Short mmCIF file of C-alpha atoms in Angstrom, two decimals:
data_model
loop_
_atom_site.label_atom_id
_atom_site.label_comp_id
_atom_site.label_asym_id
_atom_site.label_seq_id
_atom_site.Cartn_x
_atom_site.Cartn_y
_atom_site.Cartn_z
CA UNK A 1 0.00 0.00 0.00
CA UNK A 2 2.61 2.32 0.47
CA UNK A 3 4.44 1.89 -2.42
CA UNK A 4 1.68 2.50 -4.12
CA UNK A 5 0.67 5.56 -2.76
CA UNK A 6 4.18 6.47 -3.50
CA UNK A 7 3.61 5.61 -6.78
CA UNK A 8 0.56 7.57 -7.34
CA UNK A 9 2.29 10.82 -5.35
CA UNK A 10 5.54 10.68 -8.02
CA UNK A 11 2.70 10.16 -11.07
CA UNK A 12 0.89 13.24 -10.17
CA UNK A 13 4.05 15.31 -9.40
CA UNK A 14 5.19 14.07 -12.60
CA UNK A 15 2.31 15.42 -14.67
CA UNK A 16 1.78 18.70 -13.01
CA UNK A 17 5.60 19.41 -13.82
CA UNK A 18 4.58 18.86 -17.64
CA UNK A 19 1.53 21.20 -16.67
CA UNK A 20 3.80 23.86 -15.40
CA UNK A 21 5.93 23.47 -18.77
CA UNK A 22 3.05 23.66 -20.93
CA UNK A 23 2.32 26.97 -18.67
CA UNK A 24 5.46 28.10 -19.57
CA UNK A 25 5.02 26.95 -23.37
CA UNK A 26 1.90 28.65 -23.69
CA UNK A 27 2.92 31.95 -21.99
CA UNK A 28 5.58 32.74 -24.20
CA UNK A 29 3.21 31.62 -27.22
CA UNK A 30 1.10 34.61 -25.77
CA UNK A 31 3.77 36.77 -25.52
CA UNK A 32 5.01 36.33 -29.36
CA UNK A 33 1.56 36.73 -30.61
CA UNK A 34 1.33 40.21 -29.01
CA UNK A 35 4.86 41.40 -29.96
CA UNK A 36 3.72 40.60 -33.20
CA UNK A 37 0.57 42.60 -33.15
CA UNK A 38 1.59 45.75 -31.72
CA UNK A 39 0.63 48.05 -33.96
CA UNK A 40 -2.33 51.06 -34.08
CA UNK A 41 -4.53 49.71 -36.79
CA UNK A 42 -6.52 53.01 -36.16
CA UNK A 43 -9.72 51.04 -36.01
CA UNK A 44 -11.54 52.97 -33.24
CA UNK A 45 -15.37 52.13 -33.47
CA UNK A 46 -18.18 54.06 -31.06
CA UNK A 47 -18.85 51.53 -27.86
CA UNK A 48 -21.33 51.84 -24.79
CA UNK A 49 -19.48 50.42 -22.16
CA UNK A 50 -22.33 48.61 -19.57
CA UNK A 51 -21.46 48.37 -15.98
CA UNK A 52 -24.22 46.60 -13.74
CA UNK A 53 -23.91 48.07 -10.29
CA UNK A 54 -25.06 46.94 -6.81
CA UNK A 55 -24.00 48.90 -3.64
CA UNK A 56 -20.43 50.42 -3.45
CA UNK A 57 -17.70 48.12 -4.36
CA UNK A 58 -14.08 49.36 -2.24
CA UNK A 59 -12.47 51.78 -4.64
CA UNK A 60 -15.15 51.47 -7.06
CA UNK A 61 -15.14 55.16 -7.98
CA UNK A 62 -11.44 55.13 -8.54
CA UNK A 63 -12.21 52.56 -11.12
CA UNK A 64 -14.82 54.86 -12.88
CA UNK A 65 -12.90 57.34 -13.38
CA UNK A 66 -10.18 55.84 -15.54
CA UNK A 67 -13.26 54.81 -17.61
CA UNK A 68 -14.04 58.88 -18.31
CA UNK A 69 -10.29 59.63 -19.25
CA UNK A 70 -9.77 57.56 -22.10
CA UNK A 71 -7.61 58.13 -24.83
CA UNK A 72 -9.77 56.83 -27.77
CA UNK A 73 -10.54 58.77 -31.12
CA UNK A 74 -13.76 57.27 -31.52
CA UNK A 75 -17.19 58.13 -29.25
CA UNK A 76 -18.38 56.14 -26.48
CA UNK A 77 -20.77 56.52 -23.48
CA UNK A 78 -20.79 54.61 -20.58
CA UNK A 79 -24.26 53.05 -18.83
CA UNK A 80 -25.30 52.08 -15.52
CA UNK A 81 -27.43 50.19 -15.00
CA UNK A 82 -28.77 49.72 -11.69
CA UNK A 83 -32.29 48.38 -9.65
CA UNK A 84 -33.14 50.86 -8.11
CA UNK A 85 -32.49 54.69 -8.35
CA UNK A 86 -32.22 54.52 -4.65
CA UNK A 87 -29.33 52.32 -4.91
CA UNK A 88 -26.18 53.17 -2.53
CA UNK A 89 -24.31 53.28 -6.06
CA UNK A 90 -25.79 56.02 -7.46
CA UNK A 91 -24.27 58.90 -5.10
CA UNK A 92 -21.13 57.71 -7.05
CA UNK A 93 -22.45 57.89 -10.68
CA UNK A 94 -24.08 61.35 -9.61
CA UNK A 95 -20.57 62.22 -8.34
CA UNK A 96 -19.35 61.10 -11.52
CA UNK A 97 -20.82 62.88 -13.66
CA UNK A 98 -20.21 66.12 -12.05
CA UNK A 99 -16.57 66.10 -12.23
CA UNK A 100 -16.90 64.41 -16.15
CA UNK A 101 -19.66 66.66 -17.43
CA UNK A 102 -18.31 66.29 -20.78
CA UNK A 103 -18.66 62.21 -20.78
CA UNK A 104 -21.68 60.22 -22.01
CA UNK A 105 -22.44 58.64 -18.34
CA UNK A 106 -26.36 57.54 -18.51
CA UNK A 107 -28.24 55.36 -15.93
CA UNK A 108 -30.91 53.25 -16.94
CA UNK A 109 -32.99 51.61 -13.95
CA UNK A 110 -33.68 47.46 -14.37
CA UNK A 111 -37.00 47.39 -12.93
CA UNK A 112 -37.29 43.43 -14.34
CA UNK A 113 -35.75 40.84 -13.21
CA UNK A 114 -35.27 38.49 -15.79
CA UNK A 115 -33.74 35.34 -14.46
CA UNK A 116 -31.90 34.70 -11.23
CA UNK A 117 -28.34 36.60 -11.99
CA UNK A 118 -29.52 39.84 -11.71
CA UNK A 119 -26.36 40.80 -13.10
CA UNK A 120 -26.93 39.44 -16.29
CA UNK A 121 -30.94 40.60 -15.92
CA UNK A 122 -29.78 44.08 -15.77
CA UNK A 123 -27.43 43.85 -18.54
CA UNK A 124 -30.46 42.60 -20.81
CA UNK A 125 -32.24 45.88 -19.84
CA UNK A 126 -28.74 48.24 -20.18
CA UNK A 127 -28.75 46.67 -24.11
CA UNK A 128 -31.50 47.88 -25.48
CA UNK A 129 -30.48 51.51 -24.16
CA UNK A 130 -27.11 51.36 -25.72
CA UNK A 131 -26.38 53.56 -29.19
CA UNK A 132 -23.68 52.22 -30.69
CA UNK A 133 -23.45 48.98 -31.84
CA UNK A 134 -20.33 47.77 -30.46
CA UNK A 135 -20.51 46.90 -26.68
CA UNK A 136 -17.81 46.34 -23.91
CA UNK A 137 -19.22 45.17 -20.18
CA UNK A 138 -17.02 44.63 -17.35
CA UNK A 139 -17.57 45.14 -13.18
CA UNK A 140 -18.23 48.58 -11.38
CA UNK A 141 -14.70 47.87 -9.65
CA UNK A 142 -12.63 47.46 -12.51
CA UNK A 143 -9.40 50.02 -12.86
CA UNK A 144 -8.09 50.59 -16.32
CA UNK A 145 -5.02 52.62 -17.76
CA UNK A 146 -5.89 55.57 -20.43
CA UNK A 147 -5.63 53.32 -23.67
CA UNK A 148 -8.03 50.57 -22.68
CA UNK A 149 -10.34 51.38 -25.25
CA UNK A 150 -8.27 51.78 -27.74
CA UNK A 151 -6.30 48.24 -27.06
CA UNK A 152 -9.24 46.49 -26.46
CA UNK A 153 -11.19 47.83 -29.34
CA UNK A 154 -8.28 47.77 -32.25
CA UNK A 155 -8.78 43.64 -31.60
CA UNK A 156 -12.12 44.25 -34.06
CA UNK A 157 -10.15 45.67 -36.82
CA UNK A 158 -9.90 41.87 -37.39
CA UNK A 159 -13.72 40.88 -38.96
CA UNK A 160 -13.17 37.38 -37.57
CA UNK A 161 -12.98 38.14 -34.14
CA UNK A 162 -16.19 38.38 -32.16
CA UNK A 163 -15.23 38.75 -28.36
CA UNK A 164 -12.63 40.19 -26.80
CA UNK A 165 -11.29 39.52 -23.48
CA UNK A 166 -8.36 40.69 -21.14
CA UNK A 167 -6.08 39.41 -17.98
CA UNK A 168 -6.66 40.93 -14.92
CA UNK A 169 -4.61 41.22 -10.89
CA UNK A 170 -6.56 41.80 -8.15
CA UNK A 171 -5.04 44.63 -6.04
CA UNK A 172 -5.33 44.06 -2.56
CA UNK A 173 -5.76 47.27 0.39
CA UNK A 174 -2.78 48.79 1.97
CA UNK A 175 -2.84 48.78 5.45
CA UNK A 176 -5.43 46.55 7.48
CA UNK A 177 -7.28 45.49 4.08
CA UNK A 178 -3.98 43.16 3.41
CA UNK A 179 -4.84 40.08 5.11
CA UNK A 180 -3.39 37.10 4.59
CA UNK A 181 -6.75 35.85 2.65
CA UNK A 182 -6.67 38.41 0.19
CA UNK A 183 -3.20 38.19 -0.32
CA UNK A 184 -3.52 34.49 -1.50
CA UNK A 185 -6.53 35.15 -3.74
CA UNK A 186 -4.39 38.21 -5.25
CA UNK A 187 -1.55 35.89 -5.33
CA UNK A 188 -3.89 32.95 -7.19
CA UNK A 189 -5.47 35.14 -9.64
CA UNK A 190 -1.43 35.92 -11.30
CA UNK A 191 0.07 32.84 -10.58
CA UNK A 192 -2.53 29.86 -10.95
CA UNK A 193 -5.45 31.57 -13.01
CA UNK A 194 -3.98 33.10 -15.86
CA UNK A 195 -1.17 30.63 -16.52
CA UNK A 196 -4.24 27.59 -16.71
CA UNK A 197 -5.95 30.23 -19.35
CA UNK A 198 -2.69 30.84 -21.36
CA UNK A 199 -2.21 26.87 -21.12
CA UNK A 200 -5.82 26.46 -22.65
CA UNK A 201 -5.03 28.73 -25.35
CA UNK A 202 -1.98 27.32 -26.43
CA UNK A 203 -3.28 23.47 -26.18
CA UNK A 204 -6.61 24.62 -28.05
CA UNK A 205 -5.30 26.90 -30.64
CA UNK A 206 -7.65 29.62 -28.93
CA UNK A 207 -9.96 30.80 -26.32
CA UNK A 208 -13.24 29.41 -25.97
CA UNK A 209 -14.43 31.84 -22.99
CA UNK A 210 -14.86 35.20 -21.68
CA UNK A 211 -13.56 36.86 -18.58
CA UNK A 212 -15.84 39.09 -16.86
CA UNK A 213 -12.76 41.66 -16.53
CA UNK A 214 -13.57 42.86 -20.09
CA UNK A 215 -16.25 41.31 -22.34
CA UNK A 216 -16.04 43.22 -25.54
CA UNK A 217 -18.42 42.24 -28.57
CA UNK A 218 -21.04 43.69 -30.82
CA UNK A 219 -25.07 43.85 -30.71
CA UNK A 220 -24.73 41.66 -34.31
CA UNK A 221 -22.41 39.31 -32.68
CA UNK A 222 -24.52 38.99 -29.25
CA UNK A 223 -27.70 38.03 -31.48
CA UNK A 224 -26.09 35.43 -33.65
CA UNK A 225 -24.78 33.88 -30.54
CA UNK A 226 -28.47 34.18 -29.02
CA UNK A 227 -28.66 37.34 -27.03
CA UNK A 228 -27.95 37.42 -23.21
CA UNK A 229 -31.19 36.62 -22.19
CA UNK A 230 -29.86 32.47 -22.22
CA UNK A 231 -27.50 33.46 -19.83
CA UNK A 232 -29.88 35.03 -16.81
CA UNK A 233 -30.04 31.71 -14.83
CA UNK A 234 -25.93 31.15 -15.32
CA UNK A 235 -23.20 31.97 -12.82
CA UNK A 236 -20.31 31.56 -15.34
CA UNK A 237 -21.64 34.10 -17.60
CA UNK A 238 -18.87 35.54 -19.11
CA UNK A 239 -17.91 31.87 -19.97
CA UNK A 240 -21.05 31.15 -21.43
CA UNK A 241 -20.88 34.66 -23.44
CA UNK A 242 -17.54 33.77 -25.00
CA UNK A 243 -18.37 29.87 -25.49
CA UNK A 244 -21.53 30.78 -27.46
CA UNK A 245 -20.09 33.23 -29.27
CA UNK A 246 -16.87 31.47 -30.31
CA UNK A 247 -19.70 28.30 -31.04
CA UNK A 248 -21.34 31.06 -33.58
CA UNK A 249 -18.07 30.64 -35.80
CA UNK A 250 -16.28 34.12 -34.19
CA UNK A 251 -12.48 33.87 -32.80
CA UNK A 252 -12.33 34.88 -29.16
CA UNK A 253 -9.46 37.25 -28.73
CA UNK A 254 -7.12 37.43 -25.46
CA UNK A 255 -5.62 41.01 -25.20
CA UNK A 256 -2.62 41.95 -23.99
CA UNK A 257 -3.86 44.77 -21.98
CA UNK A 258 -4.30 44.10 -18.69
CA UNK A 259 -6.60 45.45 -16.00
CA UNK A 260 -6.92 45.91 -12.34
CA UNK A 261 -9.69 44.78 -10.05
CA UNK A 262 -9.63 45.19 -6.13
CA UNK A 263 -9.73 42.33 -3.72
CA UNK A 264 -11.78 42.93 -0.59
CA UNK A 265 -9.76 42.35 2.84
CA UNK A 266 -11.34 38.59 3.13
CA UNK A 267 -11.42 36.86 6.43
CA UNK A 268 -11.07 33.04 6.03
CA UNK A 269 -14.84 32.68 5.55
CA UNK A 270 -15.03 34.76 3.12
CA UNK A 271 -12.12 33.83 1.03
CA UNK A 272 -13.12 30.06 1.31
CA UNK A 273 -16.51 30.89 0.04
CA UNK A 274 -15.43 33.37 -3.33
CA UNK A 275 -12.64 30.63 -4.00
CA UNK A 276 -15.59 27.58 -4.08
CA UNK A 277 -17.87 29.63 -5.71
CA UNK A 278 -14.97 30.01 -8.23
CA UNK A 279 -14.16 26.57 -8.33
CA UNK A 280 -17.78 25.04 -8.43
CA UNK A 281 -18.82 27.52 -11.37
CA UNK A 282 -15.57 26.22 -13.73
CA UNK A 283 -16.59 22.84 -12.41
CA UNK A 284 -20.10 23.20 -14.27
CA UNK A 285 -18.54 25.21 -17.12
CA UNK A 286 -15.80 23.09 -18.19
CA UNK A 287 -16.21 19.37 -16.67
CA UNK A 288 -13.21 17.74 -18.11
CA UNK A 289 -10.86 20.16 -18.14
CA UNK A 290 -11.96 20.42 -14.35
CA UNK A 291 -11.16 17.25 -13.32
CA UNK A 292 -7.99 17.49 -14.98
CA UNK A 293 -7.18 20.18 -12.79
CA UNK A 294 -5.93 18.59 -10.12
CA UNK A 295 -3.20 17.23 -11.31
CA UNK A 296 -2.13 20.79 -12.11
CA UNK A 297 -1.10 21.67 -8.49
CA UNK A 298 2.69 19.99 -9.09
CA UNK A 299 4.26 21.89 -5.51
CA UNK A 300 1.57 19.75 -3.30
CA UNK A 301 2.14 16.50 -4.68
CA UNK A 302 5.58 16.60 -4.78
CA UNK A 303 5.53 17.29 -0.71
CA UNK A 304 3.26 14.64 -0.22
CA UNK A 305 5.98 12.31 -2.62
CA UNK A 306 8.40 13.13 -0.02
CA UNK A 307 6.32 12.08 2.81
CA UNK A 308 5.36 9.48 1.07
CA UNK A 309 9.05 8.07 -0.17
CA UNK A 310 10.17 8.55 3.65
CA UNK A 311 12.15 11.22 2.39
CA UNK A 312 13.99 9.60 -0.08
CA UNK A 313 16.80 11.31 -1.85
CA UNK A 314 15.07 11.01 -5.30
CA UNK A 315 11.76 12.55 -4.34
CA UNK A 316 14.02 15.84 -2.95
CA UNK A 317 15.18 16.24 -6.11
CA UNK A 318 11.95 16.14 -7.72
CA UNK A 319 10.48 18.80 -5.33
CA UNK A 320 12.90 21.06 -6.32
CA UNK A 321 12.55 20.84 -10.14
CA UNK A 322 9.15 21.52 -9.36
CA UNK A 323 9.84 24.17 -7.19
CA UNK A 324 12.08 25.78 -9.78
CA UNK A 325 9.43 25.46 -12.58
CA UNK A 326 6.47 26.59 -10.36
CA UNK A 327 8.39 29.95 -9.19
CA UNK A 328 9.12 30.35 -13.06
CA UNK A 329 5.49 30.04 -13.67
CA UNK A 330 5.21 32.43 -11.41
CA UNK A 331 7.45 35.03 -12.48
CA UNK A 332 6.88 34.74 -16.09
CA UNK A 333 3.37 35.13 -16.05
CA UNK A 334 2.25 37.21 -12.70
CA UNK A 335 5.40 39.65 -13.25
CA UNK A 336 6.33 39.28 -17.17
CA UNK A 337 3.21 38.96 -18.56
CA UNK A 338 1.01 41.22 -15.64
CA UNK A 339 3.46 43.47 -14.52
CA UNK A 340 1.89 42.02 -11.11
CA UNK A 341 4.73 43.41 -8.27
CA UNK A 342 2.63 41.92 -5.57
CA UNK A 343 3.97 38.24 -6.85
CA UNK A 344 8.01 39.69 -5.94
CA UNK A 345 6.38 40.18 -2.43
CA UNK A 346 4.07 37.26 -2.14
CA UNK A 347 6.07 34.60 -3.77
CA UNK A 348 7.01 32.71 -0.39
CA UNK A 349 3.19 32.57 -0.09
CA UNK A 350 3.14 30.01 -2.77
CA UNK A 351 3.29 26.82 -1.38
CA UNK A 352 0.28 27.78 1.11
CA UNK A 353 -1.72 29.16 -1.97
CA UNK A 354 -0.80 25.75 -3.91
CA UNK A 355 -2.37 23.53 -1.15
CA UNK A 356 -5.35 25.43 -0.73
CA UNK A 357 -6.13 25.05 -4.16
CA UNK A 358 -6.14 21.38 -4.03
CA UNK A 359 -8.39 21.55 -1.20
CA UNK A 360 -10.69 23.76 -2.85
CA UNK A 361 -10.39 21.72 -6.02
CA UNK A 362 -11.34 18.47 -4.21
CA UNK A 363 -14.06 20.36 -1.64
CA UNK A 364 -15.69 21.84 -5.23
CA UNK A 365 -17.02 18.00 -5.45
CA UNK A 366 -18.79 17.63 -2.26
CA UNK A 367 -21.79 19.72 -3.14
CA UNK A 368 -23.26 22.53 -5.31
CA UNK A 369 -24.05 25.20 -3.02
CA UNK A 370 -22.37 28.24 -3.82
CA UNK A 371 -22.07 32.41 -2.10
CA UNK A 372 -22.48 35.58 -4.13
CA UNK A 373 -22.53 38.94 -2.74
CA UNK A 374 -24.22 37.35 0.47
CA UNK A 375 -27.25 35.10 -1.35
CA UNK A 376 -26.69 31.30 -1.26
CA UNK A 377 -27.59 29.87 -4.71
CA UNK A 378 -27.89 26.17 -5.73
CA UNK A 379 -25.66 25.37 -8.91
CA UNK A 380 -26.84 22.84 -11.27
CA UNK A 381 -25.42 22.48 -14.93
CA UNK A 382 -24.02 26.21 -14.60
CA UNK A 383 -27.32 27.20 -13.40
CA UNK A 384 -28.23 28.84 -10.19
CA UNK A 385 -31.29 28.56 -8.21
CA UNK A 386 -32.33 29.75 -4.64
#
């Protein structure tokens, strides 16, 4: 029996090293392509940008603000959309357009609700307000740099392309909001997230998904793919956007330009139940890649080899080729690729972030209950329900 466990310990170590090399593969595949296509193609359409609010999200007006100074030669507006005109949120949008009075900022009320996500159900409402046809949604919280539009929207220049999408850190608080929770979701987002999407995209020649950072597409391409209305009872909606789309014949397109979001200070309650919701939603969305997954977490099986070997000479050596090829992971996405300077700090955090994520992997199958913003939801197929 113990042999065999030791067995089964070295296998798995063994195949999340070629995981971590196929990171590595894919991330300078991703790099290459966007050397290549640096260049302004001057293709600079008119876009609403929709952001669904609810409440006030921490530095959530810092975040709308880099949305009003753009640096983009078309015209574009940005919507609100919101439940309420009572909502908390709308002191901010008020405030916003006060010190942008030259800005398109509009706020449409969603008085429907539509389907359980009342994300989405707002978004179907914020639509048929937009002018322009080409659309870009992403989170109230979300910080961009001057030239996001333009980036973002130069990907269309290219007819085949029907969704864009874009990387993202989360920025944790200074002070008191850096706990050690927030830390390791910051930490997972640059060093575990992005290199399995970059992975994805190298092995399948592509992107079949969205990432609710930046969901970029056009009212044309949102009705051959079906509309959003499909995707009011869905969790994973900006994978669902970006599957259907890229399952209407149009290339989903990863750009380089990267934006911020904030992570709240968690407590351990609080960071267990964002990083199950997370798990449980790309359980439903992509169920063989997801059981695949575990394998993926190279740093925790190669500990357990050790215990496992009692310590044997051979599995030390493993565990530090691993190590080796993890921190590279690390550094070549979260600070090459992201520019992410909270890795240089948190990098010792990695074996702790590693082993959580095998628990949370392996806790994802022990039920289908799942927390967002404070409502417990039932998740069946991708769906939610009360």
């Amino acid at each position: 029996m113990a042999l065999a466990i030791e067995a089964i310990t070295a296998l798995l170590t063994l195949c999340g090293l070629a995981y971590l090399l196929l990171a590595l593969w894919g991330t300078r595949d991703f790099a290459h392509y966007w050397r290549r296509r640096l260049k302004d193609t001057g293709f600079a359409p008119d876009v609403s940008i929709l952001k669904p609010v609810k409440g006030i999200d921490p530095h959530m007006y810092d975040g709308l603000v880099s949305h009003c100074r753009q640096q983009y030669a078309g015209n574009f507006e940005i919507l609100f959309g919101v439940g309420s005109m009572d909502d908390p949120a709308m002191g901010e949008i008020e405030r916003l357009q006060r010190a942008f009075p030259d800005c398109i900022i509009r706020v449409v009320e969603c008085r429907e609700r539509l389907g359980t996500s009342g994300k989405v159900s707002n978004l179907v409402q914020m639509l048929r307000e937009a002018r322009y046809e080409h659309v870009l949604i992403n989170d109230s919280d979300i910080y961009v740099s001057p030239l996001y539009l333009a980036r973002v929207m130069a990907c269309f220049a290219d007819a085949s392309v029907g969704l864009v999408t874009a990387p993202y850190i989360g920025r944790t608080e200074s002070g008191g909001g850096r706990t050690l929770w927030s830390r390791l979701e910051a930490l997972g987002i640059s060093t575990d997230f992005l290199p399995g999407v970059l992975t994805a995209r190298k092995l399948e020649h592509g992107i079949r998904f969205g990432l609710g950072s930046t969901l970029a597409t056009s009212k044309s391409v949102l009705a051959k793919a079906g509309g959003l209305e499909p995707l009011t009872e869905y969790l994973a909606d900006d994978y669902e956007m970006g599957a259907r789309i890229a399952a209407a014949g149009y290339r989903v397109e990863l750009c380089a330009e990267v934006v911020e979001t904030t992570v709240p200070a968690y407590r351990f309650r609080g960071f267990c139940d964002h990083q199950l919701r997370w798990a449980r939603s790309t359980r439903d969305s992509r169920k063989l890649g997801y059981v695949g997954l575990g394998i993926t977490f190279a740093l925790p099986w190669a500990v357990m080899t050790c215990i496992a070997s009692g310590f044997a000479l051979w599995s030390f050596s493993l565990l530090s080729v691993v190590v080796l090829a993890r921190v590279a992971v690390a550094l070549s996405v979260g600070v090459g690729i992201l520019r992410d300077g909270q890795v240089l700090r948190d990098l010792w955090l990695l074996p702790l972030r590693d082993f959580f994520g095998l628990g949370f992997w392996a806790w994802s199958f022990a039920g289908d209950t799942v927390v967002w913003r404070g409502e417990r939801f039932h998740l069946r197929d991708g769906r939610i329900a009360r």
